[in-house]
Each structure stands twice: as structure tokens, then as C-alpha cells.
CSV table of C-alpha atoms in Angstrom, one decimal:
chain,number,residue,atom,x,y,z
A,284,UNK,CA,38.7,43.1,-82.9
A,285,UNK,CA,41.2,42.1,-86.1
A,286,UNK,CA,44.1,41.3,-84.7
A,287,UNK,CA,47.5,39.3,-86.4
A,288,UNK,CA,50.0,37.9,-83.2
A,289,UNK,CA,53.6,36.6,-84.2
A,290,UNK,CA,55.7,34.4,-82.7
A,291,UNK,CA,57.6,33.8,-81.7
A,292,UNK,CA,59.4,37.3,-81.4
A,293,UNK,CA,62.8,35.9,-82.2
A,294,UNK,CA,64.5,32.9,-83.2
A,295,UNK,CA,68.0,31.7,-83.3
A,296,UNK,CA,69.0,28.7,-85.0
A,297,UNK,CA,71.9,26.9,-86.4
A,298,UNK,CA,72.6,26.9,-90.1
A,299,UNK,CA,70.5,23.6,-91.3
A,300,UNK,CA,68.3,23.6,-88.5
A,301,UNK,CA,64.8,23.8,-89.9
A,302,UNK,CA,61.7,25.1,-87.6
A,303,UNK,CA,58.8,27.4,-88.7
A,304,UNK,CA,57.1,30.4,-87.5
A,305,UNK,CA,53.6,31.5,-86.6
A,306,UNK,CA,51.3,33.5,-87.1
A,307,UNK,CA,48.0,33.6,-85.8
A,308,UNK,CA,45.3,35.9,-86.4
A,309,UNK,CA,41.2,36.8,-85.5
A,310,UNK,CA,39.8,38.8,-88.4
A,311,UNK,CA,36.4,39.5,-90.2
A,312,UNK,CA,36.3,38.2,-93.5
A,313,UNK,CA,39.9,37.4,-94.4
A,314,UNK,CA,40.9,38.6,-98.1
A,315,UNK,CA,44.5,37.5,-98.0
A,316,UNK,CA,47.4,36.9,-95.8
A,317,UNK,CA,51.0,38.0,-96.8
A,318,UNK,CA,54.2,37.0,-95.5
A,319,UNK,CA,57.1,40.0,-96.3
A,320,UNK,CA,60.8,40.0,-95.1
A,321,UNK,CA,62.5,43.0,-93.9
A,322,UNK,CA,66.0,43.2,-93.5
A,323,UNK,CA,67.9,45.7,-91.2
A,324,UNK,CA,67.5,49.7,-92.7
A,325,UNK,CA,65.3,48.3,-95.3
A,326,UNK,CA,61.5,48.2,-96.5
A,327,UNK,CA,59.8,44.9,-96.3
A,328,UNK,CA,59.9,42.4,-99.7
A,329,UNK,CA,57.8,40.4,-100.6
A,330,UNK,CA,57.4,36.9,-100.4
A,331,UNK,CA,53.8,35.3,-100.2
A,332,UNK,CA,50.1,35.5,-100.3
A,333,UNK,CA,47.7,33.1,-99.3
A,334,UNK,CA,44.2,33.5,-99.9
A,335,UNK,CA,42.3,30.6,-98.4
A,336,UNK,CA,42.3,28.0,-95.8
A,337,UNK,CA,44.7,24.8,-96.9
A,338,UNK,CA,46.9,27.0,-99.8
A,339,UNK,CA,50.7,26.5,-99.8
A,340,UNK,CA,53.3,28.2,-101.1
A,341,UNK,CA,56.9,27.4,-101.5
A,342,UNK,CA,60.1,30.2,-102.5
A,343,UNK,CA,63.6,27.9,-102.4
A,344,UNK,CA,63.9,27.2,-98.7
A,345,UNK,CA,60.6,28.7,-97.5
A,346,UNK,CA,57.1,26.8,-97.6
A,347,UNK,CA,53.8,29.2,-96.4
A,348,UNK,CA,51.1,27.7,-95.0
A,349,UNK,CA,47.8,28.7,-94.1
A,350,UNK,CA,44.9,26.9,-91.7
A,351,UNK,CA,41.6,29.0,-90.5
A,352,UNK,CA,43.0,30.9,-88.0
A,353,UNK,CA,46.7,31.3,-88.3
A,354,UNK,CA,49.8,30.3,-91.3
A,355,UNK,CA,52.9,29.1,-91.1
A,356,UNK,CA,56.2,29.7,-92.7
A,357,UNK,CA,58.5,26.7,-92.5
A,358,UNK,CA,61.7,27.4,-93.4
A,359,UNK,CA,64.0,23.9,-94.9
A,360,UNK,CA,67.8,24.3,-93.7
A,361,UNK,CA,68.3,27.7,-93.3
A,362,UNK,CA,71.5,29.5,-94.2
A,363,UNK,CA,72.7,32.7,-92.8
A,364,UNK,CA,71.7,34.3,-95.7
A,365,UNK,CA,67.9,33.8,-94.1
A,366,UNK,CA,68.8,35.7,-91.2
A,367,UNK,CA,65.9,38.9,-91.4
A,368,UNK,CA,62.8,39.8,-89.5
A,369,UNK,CA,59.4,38.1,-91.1
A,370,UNK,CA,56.6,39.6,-91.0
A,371,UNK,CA,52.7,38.7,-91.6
A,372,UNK,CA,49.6,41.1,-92.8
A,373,UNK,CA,46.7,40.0,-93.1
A,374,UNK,CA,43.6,41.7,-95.2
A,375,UNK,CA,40.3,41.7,-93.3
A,376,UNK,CA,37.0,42.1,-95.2
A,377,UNK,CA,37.1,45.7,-95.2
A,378,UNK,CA,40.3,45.6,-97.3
A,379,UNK,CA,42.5,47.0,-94.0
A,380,UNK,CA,46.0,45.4,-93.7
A,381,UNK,CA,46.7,44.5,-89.7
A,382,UNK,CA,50.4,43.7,-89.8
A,383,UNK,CA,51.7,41.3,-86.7
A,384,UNK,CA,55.3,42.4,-84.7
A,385,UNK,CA,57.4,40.2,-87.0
A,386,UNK,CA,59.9,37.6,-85.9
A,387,UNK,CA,63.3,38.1,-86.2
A,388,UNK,CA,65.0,35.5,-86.9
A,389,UNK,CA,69.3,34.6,-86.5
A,390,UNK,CA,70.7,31.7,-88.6
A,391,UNK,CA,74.3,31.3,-86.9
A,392,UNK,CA,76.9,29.4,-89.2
B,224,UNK,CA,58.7,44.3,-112.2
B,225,UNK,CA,57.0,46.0,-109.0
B,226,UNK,CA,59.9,47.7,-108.1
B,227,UNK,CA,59.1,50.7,-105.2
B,228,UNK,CA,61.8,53.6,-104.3
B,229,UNK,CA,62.3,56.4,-102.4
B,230,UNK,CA,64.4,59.4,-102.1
B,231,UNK,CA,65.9,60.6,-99.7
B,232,UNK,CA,66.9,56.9,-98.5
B,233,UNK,CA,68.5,59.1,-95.5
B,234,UNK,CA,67.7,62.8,-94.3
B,235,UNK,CA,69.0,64.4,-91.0
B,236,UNK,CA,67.2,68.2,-90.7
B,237,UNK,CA,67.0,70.7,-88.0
B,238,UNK,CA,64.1,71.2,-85.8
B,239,UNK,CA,61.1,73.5,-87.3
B,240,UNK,CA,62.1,72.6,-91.1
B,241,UNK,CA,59.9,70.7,-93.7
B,242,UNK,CA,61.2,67.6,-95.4
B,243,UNK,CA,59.4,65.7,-98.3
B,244,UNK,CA,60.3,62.2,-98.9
B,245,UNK,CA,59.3,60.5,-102.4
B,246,UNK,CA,57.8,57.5,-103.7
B,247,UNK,CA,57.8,56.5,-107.2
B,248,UNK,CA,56.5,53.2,-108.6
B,249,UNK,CA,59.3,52.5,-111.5
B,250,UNK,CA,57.9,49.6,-113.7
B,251,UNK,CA,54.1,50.0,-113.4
B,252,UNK,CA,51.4,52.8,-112.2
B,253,UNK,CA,50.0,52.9,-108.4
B,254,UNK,CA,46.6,54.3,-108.1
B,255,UNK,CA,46.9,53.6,-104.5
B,256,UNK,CA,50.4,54.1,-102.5
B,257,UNK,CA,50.5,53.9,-98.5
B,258,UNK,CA,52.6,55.7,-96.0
B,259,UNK,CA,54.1,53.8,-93.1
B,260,UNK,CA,56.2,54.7,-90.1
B,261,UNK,CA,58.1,52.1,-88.0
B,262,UNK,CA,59.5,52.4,-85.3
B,263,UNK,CA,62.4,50.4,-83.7
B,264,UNK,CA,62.0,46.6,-83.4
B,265,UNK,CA,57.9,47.4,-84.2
B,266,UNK,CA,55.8,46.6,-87.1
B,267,UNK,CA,55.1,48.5,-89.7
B,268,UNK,CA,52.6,51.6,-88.7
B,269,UNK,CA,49.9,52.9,-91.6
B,270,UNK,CA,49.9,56.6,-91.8
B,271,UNK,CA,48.0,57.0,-94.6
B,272,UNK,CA,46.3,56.0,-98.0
B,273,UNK,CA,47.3,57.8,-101.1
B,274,UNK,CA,45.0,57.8,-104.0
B,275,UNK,CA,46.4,59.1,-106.9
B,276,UNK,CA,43.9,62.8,-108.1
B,277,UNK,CA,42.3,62.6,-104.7
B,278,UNK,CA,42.7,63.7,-100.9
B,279,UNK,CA,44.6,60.9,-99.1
B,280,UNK,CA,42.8,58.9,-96.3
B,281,UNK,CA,44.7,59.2,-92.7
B,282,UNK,CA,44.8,56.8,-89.8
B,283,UNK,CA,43.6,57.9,-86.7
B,284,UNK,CA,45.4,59.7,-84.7
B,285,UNK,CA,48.2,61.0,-87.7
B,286,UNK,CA,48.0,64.7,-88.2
B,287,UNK,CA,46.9,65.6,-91.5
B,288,UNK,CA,48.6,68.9,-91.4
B,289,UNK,CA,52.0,67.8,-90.4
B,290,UNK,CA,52.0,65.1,-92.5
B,291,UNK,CA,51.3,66.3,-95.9
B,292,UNK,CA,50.4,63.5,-98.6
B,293,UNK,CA,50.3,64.5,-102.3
B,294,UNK,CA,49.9,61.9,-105.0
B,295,UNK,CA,49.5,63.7,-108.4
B,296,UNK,CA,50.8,60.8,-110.8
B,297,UNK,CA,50.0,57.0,-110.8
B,298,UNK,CA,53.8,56.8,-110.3
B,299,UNK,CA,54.6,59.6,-108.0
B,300,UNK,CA,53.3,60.0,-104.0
B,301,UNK,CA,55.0,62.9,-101.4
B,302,UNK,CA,55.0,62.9,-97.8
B,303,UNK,CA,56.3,66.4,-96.6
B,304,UNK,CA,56.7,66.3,-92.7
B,305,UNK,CA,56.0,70.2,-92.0
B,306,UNK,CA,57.9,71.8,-88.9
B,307,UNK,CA,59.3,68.5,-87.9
B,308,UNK,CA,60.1,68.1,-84.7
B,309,UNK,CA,62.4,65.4,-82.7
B,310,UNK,CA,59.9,63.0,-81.9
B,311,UNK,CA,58.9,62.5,-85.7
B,312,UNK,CA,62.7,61.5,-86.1
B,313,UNK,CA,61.7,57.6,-87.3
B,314,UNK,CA,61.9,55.5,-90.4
B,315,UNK,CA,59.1,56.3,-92.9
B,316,UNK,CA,58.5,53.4,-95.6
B,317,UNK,CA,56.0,53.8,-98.6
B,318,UNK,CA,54.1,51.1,-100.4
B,319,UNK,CA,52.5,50.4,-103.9
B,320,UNK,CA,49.7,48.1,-105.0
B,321,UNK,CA,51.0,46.2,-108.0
B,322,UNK,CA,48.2,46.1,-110.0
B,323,UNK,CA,48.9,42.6,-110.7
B,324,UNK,CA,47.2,41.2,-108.0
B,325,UNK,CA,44.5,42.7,-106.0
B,326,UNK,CA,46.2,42.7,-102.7
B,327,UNK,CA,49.8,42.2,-102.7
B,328,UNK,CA,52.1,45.6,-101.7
B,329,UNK,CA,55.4,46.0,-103.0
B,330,UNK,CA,57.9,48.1,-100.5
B,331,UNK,CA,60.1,50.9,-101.2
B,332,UNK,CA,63.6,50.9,-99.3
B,333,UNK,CA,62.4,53.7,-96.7
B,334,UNK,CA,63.8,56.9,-95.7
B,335,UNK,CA,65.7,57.1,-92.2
B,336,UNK,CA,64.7,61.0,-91.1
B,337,UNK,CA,66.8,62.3,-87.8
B,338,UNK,CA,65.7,65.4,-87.0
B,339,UNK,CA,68.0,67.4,-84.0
């Protein structure tokens, strides 16, 4: 069964303190992966896709990585400002979009 | 560019009454727009699959009849929640393919609906 997992659920760290989040997933035939940030009351935007095994992408403090069976999202030095849930999709082969729980993530000044 | 929105961005309606929430794609056309629901500290829920001329496709388990889905331009989608009831009190969100790439979905701001 497709399945994208998170983790972790949340994540509280101090303004400069870099770490990265996960997400690992089991699908058939992956066409993409996405990484989206929702803030509070709003829809998700948009950040990344990664279509294959080894691609990196990079947005000012955030670097997306992707391996065979799960991606990363490092972020450099946070600031507040970074403080949102993150969450990952990934597209199986049959072009259906399995989103993961998100990780919600507090940068504390 | 690929900028999603939606209107009402906040609706509170009394029990048994319809509401339709839209979603327009304002800088380029959507053949395909999504319906999602999510609810409280969970991921995003897909609803349904709007094709723009056609019949939308629904997830299993949504009610086609309660949840109406028209999408009669590239740039306009409708979700009318007939006879709404408490329990569809959530936080709908619609999507849009860009167009630019195959697989990338740009978000409108989502409608909070409260219905008493």
C-alpha cells in the first residue's frame, strides 16, 4: 500500500539551530515528490519537487533532498519567520497524490 | 504567476442550507482543480478531481450529492455543500495544476465553513 510517513510530528527549535525533517514513503512508481508549507488558517504553498533519486533543491534557508525511499528538508539557521507546518506529497505511478501528516515546526527567538 | 483563490475565505451558515465555495485560477487556465478538506492538525484530505467540461471524479467514501463539484471554465471550479450539516463544519482548500509543470499544485487560501 502507497503510503508517505512524517516526522517527526513537531519540532521546536531555537532561532539558528539548523536540523531537517523526514519524510519517508513506500509507493509504486514514484512520479514526483513535493514539499508545501501551510501556515495557520491558510492553504499550503509551494515549495519543492523532486523527481528522482539524488535531486536537490535549495529555496534561501531550505535544501530538499531526496534518496529512494524517503527526502529530506534541511532547513540552515532558521528564523521565526520559518515557523509553519511542512508537509510532503508524493505522486505514485498512477498519478494519485498521498500527502504525509506534516510537521509542524516552532522556531523560538 | 500560479496564483489559486477562493471565495468565501470564511462562511458560518445554519444547518440544512447550501453553501458554494469558489476556486478560480487568476494567471493561467486549470483543466484539472482538486477539492480538499482538512481537518484539525491532519493532512490535507482529497475530495475530489475537477475536470474542467466533464463530471468530477470523487474519492471514496465523499458523497457525490452533498458535495456538488461544477467546473465549467479552465479558470473557474464550485463546490456547493447541499443541506450542510454540523459535522461538514471543516476547512475546505482547492488546488490547481499549473500547467507549467506536470505535477506541481498550486493552493488557494481555503474557506473556513462553521455550520451551527
Amino acid at each position: 500500500e502507497d503510503q508517505v510517513t512524517q516526522s517527526p510530528e513537531a519540532l521546536r527549535l531555537q532561532e539558528g539551530e539548523s536540523s531537517s525533517l523526514n519524510c519517508s514513503y513506500t509507493v509504486s512508481g514514484l512520479r514526483g515528490l513535493f514539499w508545501y508549507r501551510q501556515d495557520p488558517g491558510k492553504g499550503p504553498e509551494f515549495l519543492f519537487t523532486l523527481y528522482s533519486a539524488g535531486e536537490e533543491k535549495e529555496k534561501e534557508r531550505l535544501k530538499a533532498t531526496l534518496t529512494k525511499k524517503e527526502s529530506f528538508l534541511h532547513i540552515t539557521a532558521p528564523k521565526p519567520e520559518d515557523s509553519a507546518t511542512y508537509l510532503c506529497a508524493v505522486q505514485s505511478g498512477n498519478y494519485q497524490l498521498i500527502w504525509g501528516a506534516g510537521t509542524k515546526l516552532i522556531i523560538k527567538p | 504567476g500560479a496564483v489559486v483563490s477562493q471565495h468565501p475565505s470564511r462562511v458560518i451558515c445554519k444547518s440544512g442550507t447550501s453553501v458554494k465555495i469558489e476556486c478560480r485560477s487568476l494567471d493561467f487556465q486549470a483543466t484539472t482543480m482538486f477539492w480538499y478538506r482538512q481537518f484539525p492538525k491532519k493532512s490535507l484530505m482529497l475530495m475530489a478531481t475537477s475536470n474542467e467540461g466533464s463530471k468530477a471524479t470523487y474519492e471514496q467514501g465523499v458523497e457525490k450529492d452533498k458535495f456538488l463539484i461544477n467546473h465549467a471554465s479552465l479558470t473557474l471550479s464550485t463546490l456547493t455543500v447541499t443541506s450542510a450539516h454540523p459535522e461538514d463544519s471543516s476547512f475546505y482548500i482547492c488546488s490547481a495544476n499549473s500547467g507549467r509543470a506536470l505535477n506541481e499544485q498550486f493552493f488557494g487560501p481555503g474557506t473556513r465553513l462553521t455550520v451551527l
